[in-house]
Coordinates of C-alpha atoms and ligand atoms in Angstrom, one line a residue:
X1 CA 29.8 11.4 -50.5
X2 CA 31.2 14.1 -52.6
X3 CA 29.3 15.5 -55.7
X4 CA 31.7 17.4 -57.9
X5 CA 31.3 19.9 -60.7
X6 CA 27.5 20.1 -60.8
X7 CA 25.4 23.1 -61.3
X8 CA 23.3 23.5 -58.1
X9 CA 19.7 24.8 -58.3
X10 CA 19.2 26.9 -55.2
X11 CA 16.7 29.4 -54.1
X12 CA 19.3 32.1 -55.0
X13 CA 19.6 30.7 -58.6
X14 CA 22.1 28.5 -60.3
X15 CA 25.6 28.0 -58.8
X16 CA 28.5 25.9 -59.9
X17 CA 29.8 24.1 -56.7
X18 CA 30.7 20.9 -55.0
X19 CA 28.6 19.3 -52.3
X20 CA 30.1 17.3 -49.4
X21 CA 27.7 15.0 -47.7
X22 CA 28.2 13.2 -44.3
X23 CA 25.7 11.1 -42.3
X24 CA 22.9 11.9 -44.6
X25 CA 23.3 15.7 -44.4
X26 CA 24.8 18.4 -46.6
X27 CA 27.9 19.4 -44.7
X28 CA 29.6 21.8 -47.1
X29 CA 29.0 23.6 -50.3
X30 CA 32.0 25.3 -52.0
X31 CA 33.4 26.2 -55.4
X32 CA 35.8 23.3 -55.0
X33 CA 36.0 20.7 -52.3
X34 CA 39.0 18.4 -52.4
X35 CA 38.3 14.8 -51.7
X36 CA 38.6 14.4 -48.0
X37 CA 38.4 10.7 -48.2
X38 CA 34.7 10.5 -49.1
X39 CA 33.7 6.9 -49.6
X40 CA 32.1 7.9 -52.9
X41 CA 32.6 10.7 -55.4
X42 CA 30.1 11.5 -58.1
X43 CA 31.2 13.5 -61.1
X44 CA 28.3 15.8 -61.9
X45 CA 30.0 17.6 -64.8
X46 CA 27.3 18.8 -67.2
X47 CA 24.5 18.0 -64.7
X48 CA 22.1 20.1 -62.7
X49 CA 21.6 19.2 -59.0
X50 CA 18.1 19.9 -57.6
X51 CA 16.7 19.3 -54.1
X52 CA 14.8 16.0 -54.0
X53 CA 11.2 16.5 -55.0
X54 CA 8.5 16.4 -52.3
X55 CA 5.2 15.2 -53.6
X56 CA 2.4 15.9 -51.1
X57 CA -0.4 14.3 -53.2
X58 CA 0.1 10.7 -54.1
X59 CA -2.2 7.7 -53.8
X60 CA 0.0 4.7 -53.0
X61 CA -3.0 2.3 -52.6
X62 CA -1.7 -0.9 -51.0
X63 CA -4.0 -3.1 -48.8
X64 CA -7.1 -4.0 -50.9
X65 CA -5.7 -2.2 -53.9
X66 CA -2.3 -3.8 -53.9
X67 CA -2.7 -4.8 -57.5
X68 CA -2.7 -1.1 -58.6
X69 CA 0.2 0.1 -56.4
X70 CA 1.8 -0.5 -53.1
X71 CA 4.3 1.4 -51.0
X72 CA 7.2 -0.5 -52.7
X73 CA 6.2 0.1 -56.3
X74 CA 4.9 3.6 -55.6
X75 CA 8.1 4.7 -53.9
X76 CA 10.2 3.1 -56.6
X77 CA 8.3 5.2 -59.2
X78 CA 8.9 8.2 -56.9
X79 CA 12.7 7.7 -56.8
X80 CA 12.9 7.0 -60.6
X81 CA 11.0 10.4 -61.0
X82 CA 13.4 12.3 -58.7
X83 CA 11.0 12.4 -55.8
X84 CA 12.5 11.6 -52.4
X85 CA 9.5 12.3 -50.1
X86 CA 5.9 11.4 -50.7
X87 CA 2.7 12.1 -48.7
X88 CA 0.0 9.5 -49.2
X89 CA -3.6 10.4 -49.6
X90 CA -6.3 8.8 -47.4
X91 CA -8.9 7.7 -49.9
X92 CA -7.4 4.3 -50.6
X93 CA -8.9 1.1 -49.4
X94 CA -7.9 0.9 -46.4
X95 CA -9.0 4.6 -45.9
X96 CA -6.8 6.5 -43.5
X97 CA -9.7 7.8 -41.3
X98 CA -8.9 6.4 -37.9
X99 CA -5.8 6.1 -35.8
X100 CA -6.0 2.3 -36.2
X101 CA -5.9 2.6 -40.0
X102 CA -3.0 5.1 -39.7
X103 CA -1.0 2.7 -37.6
X104 CA -1.6 -0.1 -40.2
X105 CA -0.4 2.3 -43.0
X106 CA 2.7 3.2 -41.0
X107 CA 3.5 -0.4 -40.5
X108 CA 3.1 -1.3 -44.1
X109 CA 5.1 1.7 -45.2
X110 CA 7.9 0.9 -42.8
X111 CA 8.1 -2.6 -44.4
X112 CA 7.9 -1.5 -48.0
X113 CA 8.8 2.1 -48.6
X114 CA 12.0 3.0 -50.4
X115 CA 11.8 6.8 -50.0
X116 CA 10.6 9.1 -47.2
X117 CA 6.9 9.0 -46.6
X118 CA 4.1 10.7 -44.6
X119 CA 0.3 10.6 -44.5
X120 CA -2.6 12.9 -45.1
X121 CA -5.5 12.0 -42.8
X122 CA -9.0 11.6 -44.2
X123 CA -12.1 13.4 -42.9
X124 CA -15.5 11.7 -42.8
X125 CA -18.9 13.0 -41.7
X126 CA -18.1 12.2 -38.1
X127 CA -14.5 11.3 -37.3
X128 CA -13.8 14.6 -35.4
X129 CA -12.1 12.9 -32.5
X130 CA -9.9 10.8 -34.6
X131 CA -8.9 13.9 -36.6
X132 CA -7.9 15.7 -33.5
X133 CA -5.6 12.8 -32.5
X134 CA -4.2 12.8 -36.0
X135 CA -3.5 16.5 -35.7
X136 CA -0.9 15.8 -33.0
X137 CA 0.6 12.7 -34.7
X138 CA 3.9 13.7 -36.3
X139 CA 3.4 11.3 -39.3
X140 CA 0.3 13.3 -40.3
X141 CA 0.8 16.2 -42.7
X142 CA -2.7 17.4 -43.0
X143 CA -6.4 16.7 -42.9
X144 CA -7.9 15.9 -46.4
X145 CA -11.5 16.7 -47.1
X146 CA -13.3 15.6 -50.2
X147 CA -16.0 18.2 -50.8
X148 CA -17.0 16.2 -53.9
X149 CA -16.9 12.6 -54.6
X150 CA -13.8 11.2 -56.3
X151 CA -12.2 7.8 -56.4
X152 CA -12.8 6.0 -53.1
X153 CA -15.4 6.3 -50.4
X154 CA -14.5 9.6 -48.7
X155 CA -16.9 12.4 -49.0
X156 CA -17.9 15.3 -46.7
X157 CA -20.9 16.7 -48.6
X158 CA -22.6 17.9 -45.4
X159 CA -22.0 21.5 -44.5
X160 CA -22.0 21.2 -40.7
X161 CA -19.5 18.3 -40.8
X162 CA -17.3 20.3 -43.2
X163 CA -17.5 23.4 -41.0
X164 CA -16.8 21.5 -37.8
X165 CA -13.6 19.9 -39.3
X166 CA -12.4 23.4 -40.2
X167 CA -13.1 24.6 -36.7
X168 CA -11.3 21.7 -35.1
X169 CA -8.2 21.0 -37.2
X170 CA -5.9 23.9 -36.3
X171 CA -2.2 24.2 -36.8
X172 CA -1.8 21.9 -39.8
X173 CA -3.2 22.6 -43.3
X174 CA -6.5 21.3 -44.4
X175 CA -6.3 19.9 -48.0
X176 CA -9.4 20.2 -50.1
X177 CA -10.6 18.2 -53.1
X178 CA -12.7 21.2 -54.1
X179 CA -15.5 20.0 -56.4
X180 CA -19.0 20.7 -55.2
X181 CA -21.0 17.4 -54.8
X182 CA -24.4 19.0 -55.4
X183 CA -23.2 20.5 -58.6
X184 CA -21.7 17.2 -59.7
X185 CA -25.0 15.5 -59.1
X186 CA -26.9 18.3 -60.9
X187 CA -24.7 18.1 -64.0
X188 CA -24.6 14.3 -64.0
X189 CA -28.4 14.3 -64.2
X190 CA -28.3 16.9 -66.9
X191 CA -25.8 15.0 -69.0
X192 CA -26.5 11.4 -68.2
X193 CA -30.2 11.4 -67.3
X194 CA -31.9 10.8 -64.0
X195 CA -30.9 7.2 -63.2
X196 CA -27.2 7.4 -64.0
X197 CA -24.9 7.8 -61.2
X198 CA -21.8 9.8 -61.7
X199 CA -18.4 8.2 -61.3
X200 CA -17.6 9.0 -57.7
X201 CA -18.3 6.5 -55.0
X202 CA -19.5 3.8 -57.3
X203 CA -16.1 3.4 -58.9
X204 CA -14.5 1.8 -55.9
X205 CA -16.0 -1.4 -57.2
X206 CA -14.2 -1.0 -60.5
X207 CA -11.8 -3.9 -59.7
X208 CA -14.5 -6.4 -59.3
X209 CA -16.4 -4.8 -62.2
X210 CA -13.4 -5.3 -64.4
X211 CA -13.4 -9.0 -63.5
X212 CA -17.1 -9.4 -64.1
X213 CA -17.0 -7.6 -67.4
X214 CA -14.8 -10.4 -68.8
X215 CA -17.8 -12.7 -68.4
X216 CA -20.3 -10.2 -69.6
X217 CA -19.8 -10.2 -73.4
X218 CA -23.2 -11.7 -74.1
X219 CA -25.0 -9.2 -71.9
X220 CA -23.1 -6.3 -73.5
X221 CA -24.0 -7.5 -77.0
X222 CA -27.6 -7.8 -76.0
X223 CA -27.4 -4.2 -74.9
X224 CA -25.5 -2.9 -77.9
X225 CA -28.5 -0.8 -79.1
X226 CA -27.5 1.6 -76.3
X227 CA -24.8 4.0 -77.4
X228 CA -21.9 3.9 -75.0
X229 CA -21.3 7.0 -73.0
X230 CA -18.2 8.9 -74.2
X231 CA -15.6 9.7 -71.6
X232 CA -15.7 13.3 -73.0
X233 CA -18.9 13.8 -70.9
X234 CA -16.7 13.9 -67.8
X235 CA -15.5 17.5 -68.5
X236 CA -19.1 18.6 -69.0
X237 CA -20.3 17.1 -65.7
X238 CA -17.3 18.3 -63.6
X239 CA -17.2 21.6 -65.4
X240 CA -15.3 24.7 -64.1
X241 CA -18.4 25.9 -62.2
X242 CA -18.2 22.7 -60.1
X243 CA -14.7 23.6 -58.9
X244 CA -15.4 27.3 -58.5
X245 CA -18.4 26.7 -56.3
X246 CA -16.4 24.5 -53.9
X247 CA -13.5 26.9 -53.7
X248 CA -15.7 29.8 -53.0
X249 CA -17.5 27.9 -50.2
X250 CA -14.2 26.8 -48.8
X251 CA -12.9 30.3 -48.7
X252 CA -15.9 31.7 -46.9
X253 CA -15.8 28.9 -44.3
X254 CA -12.1 29.3 -43.8
X255 CA -12.6 33.0 -43.2
X256 CA -15.1 32.3 -40.4
X257 CA -13.1 29.5 -38.8
X258 CA -9.6 30.8 -39.3
X259 CA -8.6 27.4 -40.8
X260 CA -5.5 27.1 -43.0
X261 CA -6.7 25.6 -46.3
X262 CA -5.0 24.3 -49.3
X263 CA -6.8 23.7 -52.6
X264 CA -5.7 20.5 -54.3
X265 CA -5.3 20.2 -58.1
X266 CA -6.5 23.6 -59.2
X267 CA -7.4 23.5 -62.9
X268 CA -9.3 26.7 -63.7
X269 CA -8.7 30.4 -63.9
X270 CA -11.8 31.1 -61.7
X271 CA -10.4 29.0 -58.8
X272 CA -7.1 30.9 -59.0
X273 CA -8.8 34.3 -59.1
X274 CA -10.8 33.4 -56.0
X275 CA -7.7 32.1 -54.2
X276 CA -5.7 35.1 -55.2
X277 CA -8.3 37.5 -53.8
X278 CA -8.6 35.4 -50.6
X279 CA -4.9 35.6 -49.8
X280 CA -5.3 39.0 -48.2
X281 CA -7.9 37.6 -45.7
X282 CA -7.0 33.9 -45.0
X283 CA -4.2 31.4 -45.0
X284 CA -4.7 29.7 -48.3
X285 CA -2.4 27.8 -50.7
X286 CA -2.9 25.7 -53.8
X287 CA -1.3 23.1 -56.0
X288 CA -1.4 22.2 -59.6
X289 CA -1.0 18.7 -61.0
X290 CA 1.0 17.8 -64.2
X291 CA -2.0 16.5 -66.2
X292 CA -3.8 19.8 -65.9
X293 CA -0.7 21.5 -67.4
X294 CA 0.4 19.0 -70.0
X295 CA -2.9 17.4 -71.2
X296 CA -5.8 19.4 -72.6
X297 CA -9.4 18.2 -72.9
X298 CA -8.7 16.8 -76.4
X299 CA -6.9 13.9 -74.7
X300 CA -10.3 12.8 -73.3
X301 CA -11.2 12.0 -76.9
X302 CA -7.8 10.4 -77.7
X303 CA -7.4 8.4 -74.5
X304 CA -10.9 7.8 -73.4
X305 CA -11.1 6.7 -69.7
X306 CA -7.3 6.7 -69.4
X307 CA -7.7 10.5 -69.4
X308 CA -10.6 10.4 -66.9
X309 CA -9.5 12.3 -63.9
X310 CA -11.0 14.5 -61.2
X311 CA -11.1 17.4 -61.8
X312 CA -11.2 16.7 -65.5
X313 CA -8.7 17.9 -68.2
X314 CA -9.5 21.4 -69.3
X315 CA -9.4 23.6 -72.3
X316 CA -6.2 25.1 -73.9
X317 CA -7.1 28.5 -72.7
X318 CA -7.5 27.3 -69.0
X319 CA -4.1 25.6 -69.4
X320 CA -2.5 28.8 -70.7
X321 CA -3.8 30.6 -67.7
X322 CA -2.4 27.9 -65.3
X323 CA 1.1 28.2 -66.8
X324 CA 1.1 31.9 -66.5
X325 CA -0.2 31.6 -62.9
X326 CA 2.5 29.0 -62.1
X327 CA 5.3 31.4 -63.3
X328 CA 3.9 34.4 -61.6
X329 CA 3.5 32.8 -58.2
X330 CA -0.3 32.5 -58.1
X331 CA 0.2 28.8 -57.7
X332 CA 2.1 27.8 -54.6
X333 CA 3.3 24.3 -55.6
X334 CA 3.3 21.3 -57.8
X335 CA 1.8 18.0 -56.5
X336 CA 1.3 15.1 -58.9
X337 CA -2.0 13.5 -57.7
X338 CA -0.3 10.2 -58.7
X339 CA -3.5 8.0 -58.9
X340 CA -2.8 4.6 -60.4
X341 CA -5.6 2.4 -61.7
X342 CA -5.3 -0.8 -63.7
X343 CA -5.7 -0.9 -67.5
X344 CA -8.6 -3.4 -67.1
X345 CA -10.4 -0.8 -65.0
X346 CA -9.8 2.0 -67.4
X347 CA -11.1 -0.3 -70.2
X348 CA -14.5 -0.5 -68.5
X349 CA -17.4 1.7 -69.7
X350 CA -17.2 5.3 -68.7
X351 CA -19.5 5.1 -65.7
X352 CA -17.5 2.2 -64.1
X353 CA -14.0 3.3 -65.0
X354 CA -12.2 5.0 -62.0
X355 CA -10.7 8.5 -62.2
X356 CA -7.0 9.2 -61.9
X357 CA -3.7 8.5 -63.7
X358 CA -0.2 7.6 -62.6
X359 CA 2.3 10.5 -62.5
X360 CA 5.3 9.8 -60.2
X361 CA 7.6 8.3 -62.8
X362 CA 7.1 11.1 -65.3
X363 CA 6.3 14.4 -63.6
X364 CA 9.8 15.8 -63.1
X365 CA 10.7 14.7 -66.6
X366 CA 7.8 16.6 -68.1
X367 CA 8.7 19.7 -66.0
X368 CA 12.3 19.5 -67.2
X369 CA 10.9 19.4 -70.7
X370 CA 8.9 22.5 -69.8
X371 CA 12.2 24.2 -68.6
X372 CA 13.8 23.4 -71.9
X373 CA 10.8 25.1 -73.6
X374 CA 11.2 28.2 -71.3
X375 CA 7.8 27.7 -69.7
X376 CA 9.5 27.6 -66.3
X377 CA 13.0 28.2 -64.9
X378 CA 14.9 25.6 -62.9
X379 CA 14.8 27.6 -59.6
X380 CA 11.1 28.0 -60.1
X381 CA 10.7 24.3 -60.6
X382 CA 12.8 23.5 -57.4
X383 CA 10.7 26.0 -55.5
X384 CA 7.4 24.6 -56.6
X385 CA 8.1 20.9 -56.3
X386 CA 10.4 20.9 -53.3
X387 CA 10.8 24.1 -51.2
X388 CA 7.1 25.1 -51.2
X389 CA 5.8 21.8 -49.9
X390 CA 8.6 21.6 -47.4
X391 CA 7.5 25.0 -46.1
X392 CA 3.8 24.3 -46.1
X393 CA 4.1 21.1 -44.1
X394 CA 6.9 22.2 -41.9
X395 CA 9.6 19.9 -43.1
X396 CA 12.4 22.2 -42.0
X397 CA 15.4 20.0 -43.1
X398 CA 14.1 19.5 -46.6
X399 CA 13.3 21.4 -49.8
X400 CA 16.6 23.1 -50.4
X401 CA 20.3 22.5 -51.2
X402 CA 21.9 24.2 -48.2
X403 CA 24.4 23.3 -45.5
X404 CA 22.6 21.4 -42.7
X405 CA 19.8 20.2 -44.9
X406 CA 19.1 16.5 -45.6
X407 CA 21.0 15.2 -48.5
X408 CA 18.0 14.4 -50.7
X409 CA 19.0 15.4 -54.2
X410 CA 18.3 14.7 -57.8
X411 CA 20.9 14.9 -60.6
X412 CA 19.5 15.7 -64.1
X413 CA 20.9 16.1 -67.5
X414 CA 19.1 18.7 -69.5
X415 CA 20.9 17.9 -72.7
X416 CA 19.7 14.3 -72.8
X417 CA 16.3 13.1 -73.8
X418 CA 13.9 10.5 -72.4
X419 CA 11.1 8.7 -74.2
X420 CA 8.3 7.8 -72.0
X421 CA 7.5 4.1 -72.4
X422 CA 5.2 2.1 -70.1
X423 CA 7.7 -0.8 -69.9
X424 CA 10.2 1.6 -68.2
X425 CA 7.8 2.7 -65.5
X426 CA 8.0 1.5 -61.9
X427 CA 4.3 2.2 -61.1
X428 CA 2.5 -1.1 -60.9
X429 CA -0.2 -0.1 -63.2
X430 CA 2.3 0.2 -66.1
X431 CA 0.7 2.7 -68.3
X432 CA 1.0 6.4 -68.8
X433 CA -1.1 9.0 -70.4
X434 CA 2.2 10.4 -71.7
X435 CA 3.2 7.2 -73.5
X436 CA 5.5 8.0 -76.5
X437 CA 6.3 11.5 -75.5
X438 CA 10.0 12.4 -75.7
X439 CA 11.0 14.8 -73.0
X440 CA 14.0 17.0 -73.1
X441 CA 15.9 16.0 -70.0
X442 CA 16.9 12.9 -68.1
X443 CA 16.9 11.9 -64.5
X444 CA 20.4 10.5 -63.9
X445 CA 20.6 9.9 -60.2
X446 CA 18.4 10.3 -57.2
X447 CA 20.1 10.6 -53.8
X448 CA 18.2 9.9 -50.6
X449 CA 19.8 10.6 -47.3
X450 CA 23.2 10.7 -48.8
X451 CA 22.9 7.4 -50.6
X452 CA 22.3 6.7 -54.3
X453 CA 18.7 5.5 -54.5
X454 CA 18.2 5.6 -58.2
X455 CA 20.9 5.4 -60.9
X456 CA 20.3 5.6 -64.6
X457 CA 17.3 3.4 -64.8
X458 CA 17.7 1.2 -61.7
X459 CA 16.3 1.7 -58.3
X460 CA 19.1 0.9 -55.8
X461 CA 17.4 2.0 -52.5
X462 CA 16.6 -0.6 -49.9
X463 CA 13.7 -0.8 -47.6
X464 CA 14.5 1.3 -44.6
X465 CA 16.5 3.9 -46.6
X466 CA 13.4 6.1 -46.6
X467 CA 12.1 7.3 -43.3
X468 CA 8.8 8.4 -41.9
X469 CA 8.6 12.2 -42.3
X470 CA 8.1 14.3 -39.1
X471 CA 5.6 17.0 -39.5
X472 CA 5.0 19.8 -37.1
X473 CA 2.8 18.4 -34.4
Ligands
LIG501 C1 -7.8 10.2 -57.3 C2 -7.7 8.7 -57.0 O1 -7.7 7.8 -57.9 O2 -7.5 8.3 -55.8 N1 -8.4 10.3 -58.6 C3 -8.5 11.4 -59.3 O3 -9.1 11.4 -60.3 N2 -7.7 12.5 -59.0 C4 -8.6 10.8 -56.2 C5 -8.5 12.3 -56.2 O4 -7.5 12.9 -56.0 O5 -9.5 13.0 -56.3
LIG502 ZN1 -8.8 15.0 -55.5
LIG503 ZN1 -23.5 21.8 -50.8
LIG504 ZN1 -5.7 12.8 -55.6

């Protein structure tokens, strides 16, 4: 394949050049490459060519949650969003907390995935042996620990279990959902009253709750004297202190154990200040998710439970800080936290509605729009959403447009616009918190291993085109 006349986004900046691809790899990059009989030539005049995005935080569901998403629909959404590699999170049902579950996930992914995929392994209160086996499995990118409850059943709220995982899992990063469970419980009681549970572990029953609620109209009417709890309470329960506490505890434990930690979905200035100060002492990285940059807390009022996410949406001033931190290198990478849930679940009352929102289809588009508004440069974007995750997880052939690297690329048009509409999304849940937004930018083509995998609205990839990622073992 030959890609002609594009503007390449490389770590050295923008460069007008042609790319020659052979056997799935970038073979040559030059000002002009004459057609050496390439089977396909793409005219990229007026387009920017970026490395394929690498999304290390996606929840592809499948198994018992196949109605929400599976490896086929989730990786379709990825390719449509310019993402060529995804790393699945373990909190889905089936949770990836044993080697047996990992094998089942690998099997399903091999039968359904359209882009490259890998797995984050989940920590429980006692799966230390399984975690040490996962550590040496090349399909495993990291160990994920939920310090606070979120969607799903995974939670390590016991200090000794947390500490032991940090001591044992050495060599690969440990990813943290950093919200302090004790603080969540405290603020839940304060804002909801003694008997109300927060939205963590109970929300895994939301699918059956959604079904039940259709037959519950009479009960609900009988109970209508009770004022429904507004979804806006979510931000009060999981306030910035909840995140700050967990990050601070994680840092001090990492310092004692020498663990390499990565803070998922940072959303506050306080977390970033702690992380920044800790960089001198420990190996620590962090990611930000699109919703914490593009949606402020007022969306909790506008969208109700559709905007319910952990950590919650924050204030405009927190968001301003996040953007500045993203530009100045205080945030290492972008990862979407693509967390699809069904509309019928999001329509449940606040307490039963699960947390999380879909992102894969739309993330790159939103960041292209941010580029058009000068909030970020294209090289910064490519670095944050491709090169940095490749580096953290040791994917040495990915993350950059350079000779010898895998030919995973995305061609975008910054002069075109895209209106986000749920009917155009590939995620199975078919809704978006960004519905109706018109982004400056359009994803024209996604190239995976030297083949066109997405082309102006259509996913062309076939099962088997994506491969299992190989992480440092
Ligand atoms: C995620 C999910 O739905 O799996 N939800 C969320 O609110 N972010 C879980 C998580 O990443 O915490
Ligand atoms: Zn999380
Ligand atoms: Zn605690
Ligand atoms: Zn997540």
